[in-house]
DNA sequence: CAGGATCCTTAGCGATACTG
DNA sequence: CAGTATCGCTAAGGATCCTG
């Protein structure tokens, strides 16, 4: 599709980059991985992108079949990934894993709820023998279900039917807790995290990232 | 590192894109996946990148620890991936797989030897029961070893010690053969492919892409 | 306030030419 | 061969303004 600035290379990598290689494009896709979003939600998640550029990217991604916009006539438009766009998820996870070892960006740097949740999904290795449970997690004013089941963590939009524990915090605080679960009680004390329910459940969830359960599939193949 | 145009986002994806998100950067990494290359070889593989931009990208990738240049004083400089840069391989394979479904770029479009070889490695599913063998493959004047063993294909730089068959062709021709192995005899007849040795071996290798061996691990999980 | 559109400025890109 | 220098062009970035 992109004739003007195409790589003009038949390789799959180059053709993929013709579609999602423009600046901000992959971060927009990242934001849409967990749940469809509105324009203003994307702007909040990506505060460093200007509105016109976000608008351009969304249109280009839509033209190329990566993103679809629903509710064209009434109410706020919702942007969501197409089937094909959703297939970028493994690639984005691999890219994110690689980027963990990159130097930290200059402060101040943003951190969207989606970013932290995707990291949580990918990094947590809970005990596969533990009984399934759902947690309620409010980040940036939006509620998510954190489902721990069969040795992995899955994040779903919306509140769970029944929650083992409910917590509310900010993405940056959650990210800090995932790096150092030991600061949980301090974070609760000074109000950066509010927990309703079973605190040890939260402890175990956080430690599933830094201290993966050591079983059959705990360590990477390599 | 990149202060001027960093995404300023702590997410792993954004930090990765701060390093390899600039135009042409990932295609340079792709070219270096199989073997270290010289500046002129990279230019031949990526004919649509201007020399100054390639020079800039190589320097930035070097500054960011993705690429290393060897032989600093004497003879031609060689660019190779660092340990960290090599870890981009799974992500590039996932991106390339995704890009296969993208629309073809406008003609004329280039196709490097490395591109086709990486695709061959990723797409071929030979019979795991078949005995191991090496083929010699000359593309664009460089010789590679195509190793078929334990149900997969591996491409190594340089000629094999003993080759079950030797062939010489161009990347575009090989790509066409991988899409439609039936045209092999025609390609041999008109000289686009020259084969020395056992022709049926080549047939089986090509068909391992279009007609994967149907065993335990033949089809993708999803 | 959501969802852009329209400026303007700057920085990165692309093509060509040039040099050690 | 392996880059560097120059330069016009276009995309990115930022601000403001518009429209329901």
Tab-separated table of C-alpha atoms (C1' of nucleotides) in Angstrom:
chain	number	residue	atom	x	y	z
A	1	UNK	CA	0.000	0.000	0.000
A	2	UNK	CA	2.594	2.607	0.978
A	3	UNK	CA	4.064	3.600	-2.351
A	4	UNK	CA	5.884	6.754	-1.359
A	5	UNK	CA	8.129	5.469	1.404
A	6	UNK	CA	7.982	1.712	0.930
A	7	UNK	CA	11.159	-0.249	1.468
A	8	UNK	CA	10.475	-1.893	-1.908
A	9	UNK	CA	11.747	-5.169	-0.529
A	10	UNK	CA	9.838	-8.418	-0.922
A	11	UNK	CA	11.055	-9.809	2.387
A	12	UNK	CA	8.378	-10.378	5.005
A	13	UNK	CA	10.190	-8.201	7.508
A	14	UNK	CA	10.310	-5.280	5.094
A	15	UNK	CA	6.678	-5.705	4.099
A	16	UNK	CA	5.682	-5.769	7.758
A	17	UNK	CA	7.663	-2.598	8.350
A	18	UNK	CA	5.942	-0.971	5.398
A	19	UNK	CA	2.752	-1.386	7.413
A	20	UNK	CA	3.750	-0.912	11.057
A	21	UNK	CA	7.255	0.534	10.764
A	22	UNK	CA	6.266	4.188	10.950
A	23	UNK	CA	6.876	6.009	14.152
A	24	UNK	CA	4.317	5.322	16.935
A	25	UNK	CA	2.517	2.654	14.905
A	26	UNK	CA	3.641	-0.298	17.000
A	27	UNK	CA	2.932	1.537	20.230
A	28	UNK	CA	-0.624	2.132	19.062
A	29	UNK	CA	-0.936	-1.569	18.343
A	30	UNK	CA	0.475	-2.327	21.784
A	31	UNK	CA	-2.171	-0.157	23.397
A	32	UNK	CA	-4.923	-1.996	21.568
A	33	UNK	CA	-3.697	-5.489	22.431
A	34	UNK	CA	-5.744	-5.901	25.592
A	35	UNK	CA	-8.907	-3.973	24.792
A	36	UNK	CA	-10.313	-1.616	22.135
A	37	UNK	CA	-9.730	2.010	23.011
A	38	UNK	CA	-11.040	5.442	22.228
A	39	UNK	CA	-8.992	8.236	20.765
A	40	UNK	CA	-8.711	10.050	24.058
A	41	UNK	CA	-7.650	6.888	25.865
A	42	UNK	CA	-4.881	6.370	23.340
A	43	UNK	CA	-3.771	9.948	23.872
A	44	UNK	CA	-3.587	9.405	27.609
A	45	UNK	CA	-1.627	6.204	27.132
A	46	UNK	CA	0.783	7.826	24.671
A	47	UNK	CA	1.146	11.367	25.986
A	48	UNK	CA	4.144	12.146	23.796
A	49	UNK	CA	2.373	11.654	20.489
A	50	UNK	CA	0.699	14.694	19.026
A	51	UNK	CA	-2.965	14.434	18.213
A	52	UNK	CA	-2.540	14.921	14.493
A	53	UNK	CA	0.080	12.216	14.313
A	54	UNK	CA	-2.075	9.794	16.279
A	55	UNK	CA	-4.913	10.578	13.934
A	56	UNK	CA	-2.687	9.929	10.905
A	57	UNK	CA	-1.384	6.645	12.299
A	58	UNK	CA	-4.849	5.379	13.097
A	59	UNK	CA	-6.031	6.144	9.602
A	60	UNK	CA	-2.997	4.471	8.031
A	61	UNK	CA	-3.346	1.426	10.247
A	62	UNK	CA	-6.998	1.278	9.319
A	63	UNK	CA	-6.213	1.568	5.600
A	64	UNK	CA	-3.703	-1.245	5.921
A	65	UNK	CA	-6.096	-3.573	7.725
A	66	UNK	CA	-4.397	-3.562	11.119
A	67	UNK	CA	-6.964	-1.463	12.976
A	68	UNK	CA	-10.709	-1.144	12.587
A	69	UNK	CA	-12.909	1.641	13.923
A	70	UNK	CA	-16.347	0.701	15.127
A	71	UNK	CA	-19.505	2.731	15.837
A	72	UNK	CA	-19.052	4.989	12.844
A	73	UNK	CA	-22.245	7.046	13.297
A	74	UNK	CA	-23.182	7.326	16.949
A	75	UNK	CA	-21.187	8.060	20.081
A	76	UNK	CA	-17.430	7.829	20.524
A	77	UNK	CA	-15.519	5.805	17.952
A	78	UNK	CA	-13.688	2.782	19.231
A	79	UNK	CA	-10.425	1.604	17.713
A	80	UNK	CA	-9.705	-2.088	17.808
A	81	UNK	CA	-7.292	-4.506	16.200
A	82	UNK	CA	-8.376	-6.601	13.251
A	83	UNK	CA	-7.715	-10.333	13.198
A	84	UNK	CA	-4.500	-9.657	11.350
A	85	UNK	CA	-3.468	-6.882	13.689
A	86	UNK	CA	-3.989	-9.147	16.670
A	87	UNK	CA	-1.417	-11.514	15.203
A	88	UNK	CA	1.259	-8.953	15.992
A	89	UNK	CA	1.054	-9.944	19.642
A	90	UNK	CA	3.839	-12.586	19.673
A	91	UNK	CA	6.132	-10.217	17.830
A	92	UNK	CA	5.405	-7.373	20.242
A	93	UNK	CA	6.049	-9.635	23.208
A	94	UNK	CA	9.386	-10.678	21.732
A	95	UNK	CA	10.280	-7.068	21.031
A	96	UNK	CA	9.288	-6.017	24.533
A	97	UNK	CA	11.339	-8.800	26.091
A	98	UNK	CA	14.328	-7.643	24.091
A	99	UNK	CA	13.785	-4.010	25.028
A	100	UNK	CA	13.908	-4.820	28.737
A	101	UNK	CA	17.690	-4.900	28.420
A	102	UNK	CA	17.821	-1.513	26.702
A	103	UNK	CA	18.878	1.573	28.676
A	104	UNK	CA	16.099	3.373	30.501
A	105	UNK	CA	14.708	6.322	28.585
A	106	UNK	CA	15.342	9.851	29.853
A	107	UNK	CA	12.978	11.036	32.553
A	108	UNK	CA	10.209	11.880	32.665
A	109	UNK	CA	8.953	8.820	30.855
A	110	UNK	CA	5.400	7.609	30.603
A	111	UNK	CA	4.130	4.129	31.326
A	112	UNK	CA	0.692	3.080	30.234
A	113	UNK	CA	-1.492	0.607	32.077
A	114	UNK	CA	-1.454	-1.669	29.032
A	115	UNK	CA	2.346	-1.765	29.044
A	116	UNK	CA	2.552	-2.940	32.624
A	117	UNK	CA	-0.244	-5.446	32.200
A	118	UNK	CA	1.343	-6.986	29.122
A	119	UNK	CA	4.617	-7.222	30.991
A	120	UNK	CA	2.835	-8.866	33.898
A	121	UNK	CA	1.216	-11.414	31.597
A	122	UNK	CA	4.493	-12.264	29.945
A	123	UNK	CA	6.764	-12.337	32.967
A	124	UNK	CA	4.659	-13.976	35.657
A	125	UNK	CA	5.175	-17.701	36.242
A	126	UNK	CA	2.788	-18.618	39.034
A	127	UNK	CA	2.576	-22.077	40.502
A	128	UNK	CA	0.565	-24.148	38.004
A	129	UNK	CA	-0.727	-26.271	40.868
A	130	UNK	CA	-2.304	-23.327	42.665
A	131	UNK	CA	-6.090	-23.042	42.364
A	132	UNK	CA	-7.366	-20.562	39.760
A	133	UNK	CA	-8.364	-17.133	40.999
A	134	UNK	CA	-9.314	-13.699	39.735
A	135	UNK	CA	-8.088	-10.384	41.074
A	136	UNK	CA	-9.600	-6.993	40.400
A	137	UNK	CA	-7.080	-4.340	39.447
A	138	UNK	CA	-7.845	-0.689	38.887
A	139	UNK	CA	-5.209	1.252	36.960
A	140	UNK	CA	-5.678	4.798	35.713
A	141	UNK	CA	-9.352	4.560	36.500
A	142	UNK	CA	-10.002	1.431	34.439
A	143	UNK	CA	-10.716	-1.935	36.027
A	144	UNK	CA	-9.099	-5.164	34.822
A	145	UNK	CA	-9.413	-8.800	35.715
A	146	UNK	CA	-6.117	-10.450	36.520
A	147	UNK	CA	-6.701	-14.160	36.134
A	148	UNK	CA	-4.154	-16.550	37.599
A	149	UNK	CA	-4.735	-20.049	36.286
A	150	UNK	CA	-2.799	-23.062	35.011
A	151	UNK	CA	0.598	-21.545	35.610
A	152	UNK	CA	0.077	-18.265	33.862
A	153	UNK	CA	-1.430	-14.821	34.290
A	154	UNK	CA	-4.026	-13.451	31.941
A	155	UNK	CA	-5.370	-9.908	31.957
A	156	UNK	CA	-8.899	-9.257	30.744
A	157	UNK	CA	-10.782	-5.975	30.466
A	158	UNK	CA	-13.456	-5.311	33.079
A	159	UNK	CA	-14.027	-6.420	36.625
A	160	UNK	CA	-14.113	-10.104	37.600
A	161	UNK	CA	-17.331	-11.724	38.753
A	162	UNK	CA	-15.710	-12.627	42.045
A	163	UNK	CA	-12.342	-11.269	43.105
A	164	UNK	CA	-9.952	-12.889	45.557
A	165	UNK	CA	-8.593	-9.402	46.141
A	166	UNK	CA	-9.136	-5.934	44.718
A	167	UNK	CA	-6.409	-3.372	44.337
A	168	UNK	CA	-6.057	0.077	42.926
A	169	UNK	CA	-2.814	1.808	41.994
A	170	UNK	CA	-0.976	3.582	39.184
A	171	UNK	CA	1.024	1.917	36.408
A	172	UNK	CA	4.350	3.249	37.669
A	173	UNK	CA	3.680	1.963	41.168
A	174	UNK	CA	2.667	-1.451	39.904
A	175	UNK	CA	5.796	-1.580	37.762
A	176	UNK	CA	7.940	-0.775	40.795
A	177	UNK	CA	6.180	-3.482	42.782
A	178	UNK	CA	6.812	-6.030	40.055
A	179	UNK	CA	10.505	-5.211	40.238
A	180	UNK	CA	10.623	-5.247	44.014
A	181	UNK	CA	7.644	-6.934	45.705
A	182	UNK	CA	9.172	-6.192	49.068
A	183	UNK	CA	7.918	-2.621	48.910
A	184	UNK	CA	4.275	-3.665	48.899
A	185	UNK	CA	3.572	-2.945	52.552
A	186	UNK	CA	5.251	0.447	52.260
A	187	UNK	CA	3.210	1.251	49.169
A	188	UNK	CA	0.048	0.299	50.990
A	189	UNK	CA	1.033	2.396	53.985
A	190	UNK	CA	1.586	5.612	52.041
A	191	UNK	CA	-1.505	5.119	49.898
A	192	UNK	CA	0.141	4.457	46.544
A	193	UNK	CA	-1.631	1.114	46.578
A	194	UNK	CA	-4.975	0.365	48.127
A	195	UNK	CA	-5.865	-3.258	48.727
A	196	UNK	CA	-9.229	-4.676	49.646
A	197	UNK	CA	-9.092	-8.335	50.523
A	198	UNK	CA	-6.377	-10.877	50.988
A	199	UNK	CA	-2.988	-9.141	50.998
A	200	UNK	CA	-0.873	-12.343	50.812
A	201	UNK	CA	-2.600	-13.150	47.520
A	202	UNK	CA	-1.107	-9.941	46.116
A	203	UNK	CA	2.285	-10.846	47.545
A	204	UNK	CA	2.242	-14.194	45.771
A	205	UNK	CA	1.143	-12.616	42.511
A	206	UNK	CA	3.957	-10.076	42.605
A	207	UNK	CA	6.556	-12.670	43.486
A	208	UNK	CA	5.458	-14.794	40.531
A	209	UNK	CA	7.350	-12.286	38.405
A	210	UNK	CA	10.605	-11.882	40.302
A	211	UNK	CA	10.722	-15.423	41.661
A	212	UNK	CA	9.092	-17.599	38.989
A	213	UNK	CA	7.747	-20.900	40.162
A	214	UNK	CA	10.500	-23.418	39.372
A	215	UNK	CA	8.805	-26.217	37.506
A	216	UNK	CA	8.866	-28.037	34.173
A	217	UNK	CA	8.343	-24.945	32.039
A	218	UNK	CA	9.761	-22.315	34.319
A	219	UNK	CA	12.922	-21.484	32.412
A	220	UNK	CA	13.130	-20.460	28.787
A	221	UNK	CA	14.139	-23.103	26.201
A	222	UNK	CA	17.459	-21.413	25.513
B	1	UNK	CA	20.516	6.852	24.650
B	2	UNK	CA	18.433	8.670	22.061
B	3	UNK	CA	17.398	11.795	23.917
B	4	UNK	CA	16.137	13.880	21.043
B	5	UNK	CA	13.533	11.550	19.588
B	6	UNK	CA	13.039	8.991	22.318
B	7	UNK	CA	9.513	7.781	22.919
B	8	UNK	CA	10.101	8.573	26.593
B	9	UNK	CA	8.132	5.497	27.534
B	10	UNK	CA	9.402	2.938	30.049
B	11	UNK	CA	7.694	0.040	28.296
B	12	UNK	CA	10.010	-2.590	26.842
B	13	UNK	CA	8.495	-2.195	23.401
B	14	UNK	CA	9.105	1.534	23.374
B	15	UNK	CA	12.644	1.144	24.679
B	16	UNK	CA	13.352	-1.417	21.984
B	17	UNK	CA	12.000	0.955	19.365
B	18	UNK	CA	14.211	3.711	20.721
B	19	UNK	CA	17.108	1.494	19.658
B	20	UNK	CA	15.945	-0.275	16.491
B	21	UNK	CA	12.833	1.670	15.554
B	22	UNK	CA	14.503	4.080	13.159
B	23	UNK	CA	14.035	3.535	9.498
B	24	UNK	CA	16.184	0.747	7.988
B	25	UNK	CA	17.590	-0.310	11.366
B	26	UNK	CA	15.766	-3.639	11.556
B	27	UNK	CA	16.585	-4.464	7.950
B	28	UNK	CA	20.259	-3.953	8.718
B	29	UNK	CA	19.903	-6.327	11.655
B	30	UNK	CA	18.130	-8.824	9.393
B	31	UNK	CA	21.022	-8.737	6.952
B	32	UNK	CA	23.496	-9.477	9.724
B	33	UNK	CA	21.554	-12.395	11.195
B	34	UNK	CA	23.252	-15.117	9.182
B	35	UNK	CA	26.767	-13.778	8.783
B	36	UNK	CA	28.797	-10.600	9.416
B	37	UNK	CA	28.881	-8.321	6.390
B	38	UNK	CA	30.865	-5.498	4.896
B	39	UNK	CA	29.511	-2.075	4.094
B	40	UNK	CA	29.317	-2.776	0.377
B	41	UNK	CA	27.559	-6.092	0.949
B	42	UNK	CA	24.941	-4.340	3.032
B	43	UNK	CA	24.486	-1.801	0.279
B	44	UNK	CA	23.945	-4.545	-2.271
B	45	UNK	CA	21.448	-6.284	0.015
B	46	UNK	CA	19.578	-3.037	0.700
B	47	UNK	CA	19.823	-1.157	-2.588
B	48	UNK	CA	17.187	1.397	-1.600
B	49	UNK	CA	19.039	2.795	1.385
B	50	UNK	CA	21.350	5.694	0.720
B	51	UNK	CA	24.953	5.359	1.754
B	52	UNK	CA	24.885	8.158	4.291
B	53	UNK	CA	21.825	6.732	5.972
B	54	UNK	CA	23.343	3.263	6.112
B	55	UNK	CA	26.435	4.806	7.613
B	56	UNK	CA	24.356	6.666	10.195
B	57	UNK	CA	22.353	3.579	11.113
B	58	UNK	CA	25.442	1.439	11.546
B	59	UNK	CA	27.001	4.014	13.821
B	60	UNK	CA	23.834	4.349	15.899
B	61	UNK	CA	23.417	0.593	16.151
B	62	UNK	CA	27.029	0.362	17.214
B	63	UNK	CA	26.582	3.111	19.817
B	64	UNK	CA	23.551	1.282	21.175
B	65	UNK	CA	25.308	-2.063	21.442
B	66	UNK	CA	23.422	-3.896	18.714
B	67	UNK	CA	26.193	-4.011	16.129
B	68	UNK	CA	29.950	-4.264	16.481
B	69	UNK	CA	32.556	-3.446	13.848
B	70	UNK	CA	35.661	-5.561	13.740
B	71	UNK	CA	39.066	-5.043	12.127
B	72	UNK	CA	39.258	-1.358	12.985
B	73	UNK	CA	42.697	-0.639	11.518
B	74	UNK	CA	43.521	-2.944	8.648
B	75	UNK	CA	41.517	-4.177	5.683
B	76	UNK	CA	37.784	-3.968	5.167
B	77	UNK	CA	35.673	-3.399	8.242
B	78	UNK	CA	33.149	-6.083	9.069
B	79	UNK	CA	29.847	-5.403	10.784
B	80	UNK	CA	28.422	-8.086	13.008
B	81	UNK	CA	25.707	-8.406	15.618
B	82	UNK	CA	26.567	-8.301	19.283
B	83	UNK	CA	25.187	-10.911	21.656
B	84	UNK	CA	22.308	-8.599	22.427
B	85	UNK	CA	21.670	-7.825	18.779
B	86	UNK	CA	21.504	-11.500	17.966
B	87	UNK	CA	18.647	-11.846	20.416
B	88	UNK	CA	16.474	-9.908	17.993
B	89	UNK	CA	16.227	-13.027	15.842
B	90	UNK	CA	12.991	-14.457	17.309
B	91	UNK	CA	11.330	-11.086	17.042
B	92	UNK	CA	12.428	-10.642	13.429
B	93	UNK	CA	11.137	-14.091	12.542
B	94	UNK	CA	7.781	-13.280	14.114
B	95	UNK	CA	7.669	-9.964	12.296
B	96	UNK	CA	8.566	-11.603	9.003
B	97	UNK	CA	5.909	-14.269	9.448
B	98	UNK	CA	3.364	-11.556	10.031
B	99	UNK	CA	4.524	-9.550	7.029
B	100	UNK	CA	3.993	-12.501	4.695
B	101	UNK	CA	0.297	-11.619	4.711
B	102	UNK	CA	0.964	-7.966	3.874
B	103	UNK	CA	0.389	-6.719	0.338
B	104	UNK	CA	3.319	-7.086	-2.032
B	105	UNK	CA	5.403	-3.939	-2.341
B	106	UNK	CA	5.389	-1.999	-5.609
B	107	UNK	CA	7.734	-3.290	-8.258
B	108	UNK	CA	10.584	-3.272	-8.692
B	109	UNK	CA	11.353	-4.647	-5.261
B	110	UNK	CA	14.599	-6.092	-4.029
B	111	UNK	CA	15.103	-9.393	-2.291
B	112	UNK	CA	18.350	-10.159	-0.547
B	113	UNK	CA	19.877	-13.583	-0.222
B	114	UNK	CA	19.621	-13.339	3.547
B	115	UNK	CA	15.874	-12.680	3.334
B	116	UNK	CA	15.201	-15.805	1.329
B	117	UNK	CA	17.473	-17.939	3.453
B	118	UNK	CA	15.830	-16.820	6.679
B	119	UNK	CA	12.452	-17.525	5.173
B	120	UNK	CA	13.661	-20.984	4.121
B	121	UNK	CA	14.906	-21.722	7.618
B	122	UNK	CA	11.653	-20.666	9.195
B	123	UNK	CA	9.209	-22.193	6.752
B	124	UNK	CA	10.744	-25.554	5.891
B	125	UNK	CA	9.456	-28.581	7.788
B	126	UNK	CA	11.399	-31.526	6.420
B	127	UNK	CA	10.794	-35.070	7.526
B	128	UNK	CA	12.548	-35.438	10.904
B	129	UNK	CA	13.170	-39.100	10.159
B	130	UNK	CA	15.167	-38.379	7.004
B	131	UNK	CA	18.947	-38.698	7.336
B	132	UNK	CA	20.886	-35.441	7.829
B	133	UNK	CA	22.443	-33.855	4.784
B	134	UNK	CA	24.144	-30.689	3.605
B	135	UNK	CA	23.501	-28.824	0.378
B	136	UNK	CA	25.697	-26.174	-1.180
B	137	UNK	CA	23.818	-23.108	-2.325
B	138	UNK	CA	25.342	-20.184	-4.181
B	139	UNK	CA	23.282	-16.983	-4.124
B	140	UNK	CA	24.522	-13.635	-5.388
B	141	UNK	CA	28.004	-15.051	-5.584
B	142	UNK	CA	28.192	-16.168	-1.968
B	143	UNK	CA	28.110	-19.819	-0.963
B	144	UNK	CA	25.988	-21.138	1.895
B	145	UNK	CA	25.516	-24.479	3.561
B	146	UNK	CA	21.897	-25.585	3.752
B	147	UNK	CA	21.767	-28.202	6.465
B	148	UNK	CA	18.706	-30.432	6.674
B	149	UNK	CA	18.671	-32.323	9.947
B	150	UNK	CA	16.284	-33.374	12.710
B	151	UNK	CA	13.209	-31.945	11.048
B	152	UNK	CA	14.500	-28.486	10.329
B	153	UNK	CA	16.630	-26.502	7.920
B	154	UNK	CA	19.618	-24.486	9.025
B	155	UNK	CA	21.621	-22.126	6.848
B	156	UNK	CA	25.283	-21.547	7.597
B	157	UNK	CA	27.793	-19.302	5.867
B	158	UNK	CA	30.348	-21.003	3.630
B	159	UNK	CA	30.404	-24.213	1.679
B	160	UNK	CA	29.699	-27.585	3.297
B	161	UNK	CA	32.435	-30.178	3.657
B	162	UNK	CA	30.432	-32.637	1.591
B	163	UNK	CA	27.338	-31.645	-0.320
B	164	UNK	CA	24.509	-33.945	-1.326
B	165	UNK	CA	23.814	-31.454	-4.090
B	166	UNK	CA	25.119	-28.078	-5.188
B	167	UNK	CA	23.001	-25.380	-6.731
B	168	UNK	CA	23.418	-21.851	-7.887
B	169	UNK	CA	20.670	-19.333	-8.503
B	170	UNK	CA	19.435	-15.850	-7.624
B	171	UNK	CA	17.366	-14.906	-4.555
B	172	UNK	CA	14.277	-14.073	-6.616
B	173	UNK	CA	14.424	-17.394	-8.435
B	174	UNK	CA	14.835	-19.324	-5.223
B	175	UNK	CA	11.911	-17.442	-3.721
B	176	UNK	CA	9.733	-18.363	-6.696
B	177	UNK	CA	10.799	-22.001	-6.375
B	178	UNK	CA	9.886	-22.020	-2.693
B	179	UNK	CA	6.414	-20.799	-3.612
B	180	UNK	CA	6.011	-23.227	-6.487
B	181	UNK	CA	8.472	-26.152	-6.503
B	182	UNK	CA	6.867	-27.444	-9.675
B	183	UNK	CA	8.801	-24.939	-11.733
B	184	UNK	CA	12.171	-26.420	-10.788
B	185	UNK	CA	12.704	-28.354	-13.997
B	186	UNK	CA	11.756	-25.330	-16.074
B	187	UNK	CA	14.144	-23.149	-14.073
B	188	UNK	CA	16.921	-25.660	-14.626
B	189	UNK	CA	16.155	-25.802	-18.322
B	190	UNK	CA	16.388	-22.068	-18.933
B	191	UNK	CA	19.468	-21.669	-16.766
B	192	UNK	CA	17.968	-19.690	-13.900
B	193	UNK	CA	19.039	-22.541	-11.648
B	194	UNK	CA	22.038	-24.764	-12.120
B	195	UNK	CA	22.149	-28.006	-10.204
B	196	UNK	CA	25.102	-30.312	-9.743
B	197	UNK	CA	24.189	-33.558	-8.084
B	198	UNK	CA	21.001	-35.234	-7.012
B	199	UNK	CA	18.022	-33.291	-8.383
B	200	UNK	CA	15.337	-35.129	-6.337
B	201	UNK	CA	17.095	-33.941	-3.184
B	202	UNK	CA	16.379	-30.381	-4.268
B	203	UNK	CA	12.772	-31.296	-5.036
B	204	UNK	CA	12.292	-32.653	-1.526
B	205	UNK	CA	13.927	-29.622	0.035
B	206	UNK	CA	11.671	-27.225	-1.853
B	207	UNK	CA	8.557	-29.215	-1.066
B	208	UNK	CA	9.424	-29.131	2.640
B	209	UNK	CA	8.231	-25.527	2.524
B	210	UNK	CA	4.993	-25.796	0.576
B	211	UNK	CA	4.073	-29.267	1.795
B	212	UNK	CA	5.436	-29.499	5.335
B	213	UNK	CA	6.000	-32.947	6.678
B	214	UNK	CA	2.850	-33.732	8.707
B	215	UNK	CA	4.066	-34.889	12.078
B	216	UNK	CA	3.826	-34.002	15.764
B	217	UNK	CA	5.109	-30.466	15.417
B	218	UNK	CA	4.159	-29.753	11.852
B	219	UNK	CA	1.338	-27.304	12.435
B	220	UNK	CA	1.552	-24.151	14.505
B	221	UNK	CA	0.015	-24.185	17.989
B	222	UNK	CA	-2.807	-21.799	17.131
C	1	DC	C1'	-14.773	17.191	26.250
C	2	DA	C1'	-14.018	13.908	22.303
C	3	DG	C1'	-12.072	13.832	17.793
C	4	DG	C1'	-9.894	15.651	15.033
C	5	DA	C1'	-8.037	19.609	11.299
C	6	DT	C1'	-4.652	23.273	10.341
C	7	DC	C1'	-1.022	25.706	10.841
C	8	DC	C1'	4.345	26.209	11.508
C	9	DT	C1'	8.980	24.608	12.764
C	10	DT	C1'	12.387	21.213	12.948
C	11	DA	C1'	14.627	16.952	12.234
C	12	DG	C1'	15.200	12.868	9.708
C	13	DC	C1'	15.241	10.978	5.100
C	14	DG	C1'	16.693	10.338	0.160
C	15	DA	C1'	19.574	11.380	-3.913
C	16	DT	C1'	23.639	12.886	-5.684
C	17	DA	C1'	28.226	14.222	-5.499
C	18	DC	C1'	32.562	13.981	-3.513
C	19	DT	C1'	36.846	12.259	-0.876
C	20	DG	C1'	40.545	9.274	1.488
D	1	DC	C1'	35.827	0.332	-1.309
D	2	DA	C1'	34.076	2.766	2.477
D	3	DG	C1'	32.331	5.990	3.683
D	4	DT	C1'	31.399	11.789	4.193
D	5	DA	C1'	29.286	16.208	2.557
D	6	DT	C1'	25.693	18.773	0.694
D	7	DC	C1'	21.018	19.794	-0.107
D	8	DG	C1'	15.969	19.594	-1.245
D	9	DC	C1'	12.083	17.187	0.585
D	10	DT	C1'	8.951	15.132	3.604
D	11	DA	C1'	7.538	13.413	7.945
D	12	DA	C1'	7.511	14.331	12.899
D	13	DG	C1'	6.514	17.430	16.707
D	14	DG	C1'	4.079	21.102	18.898
D	15	DA	C1'	0.551	24.453	19.256
D	16	DT	C1'	-3.694	26.241	18.229
D	17	DC	C1'	-8.297	26.131	16.504
D	18	DC	C1'	-12.484	23.954	14.861
D	19	DT	C1'	-16.875	21.040	15.136
D	20	DG	C1'	-20.214	17.967	17.303
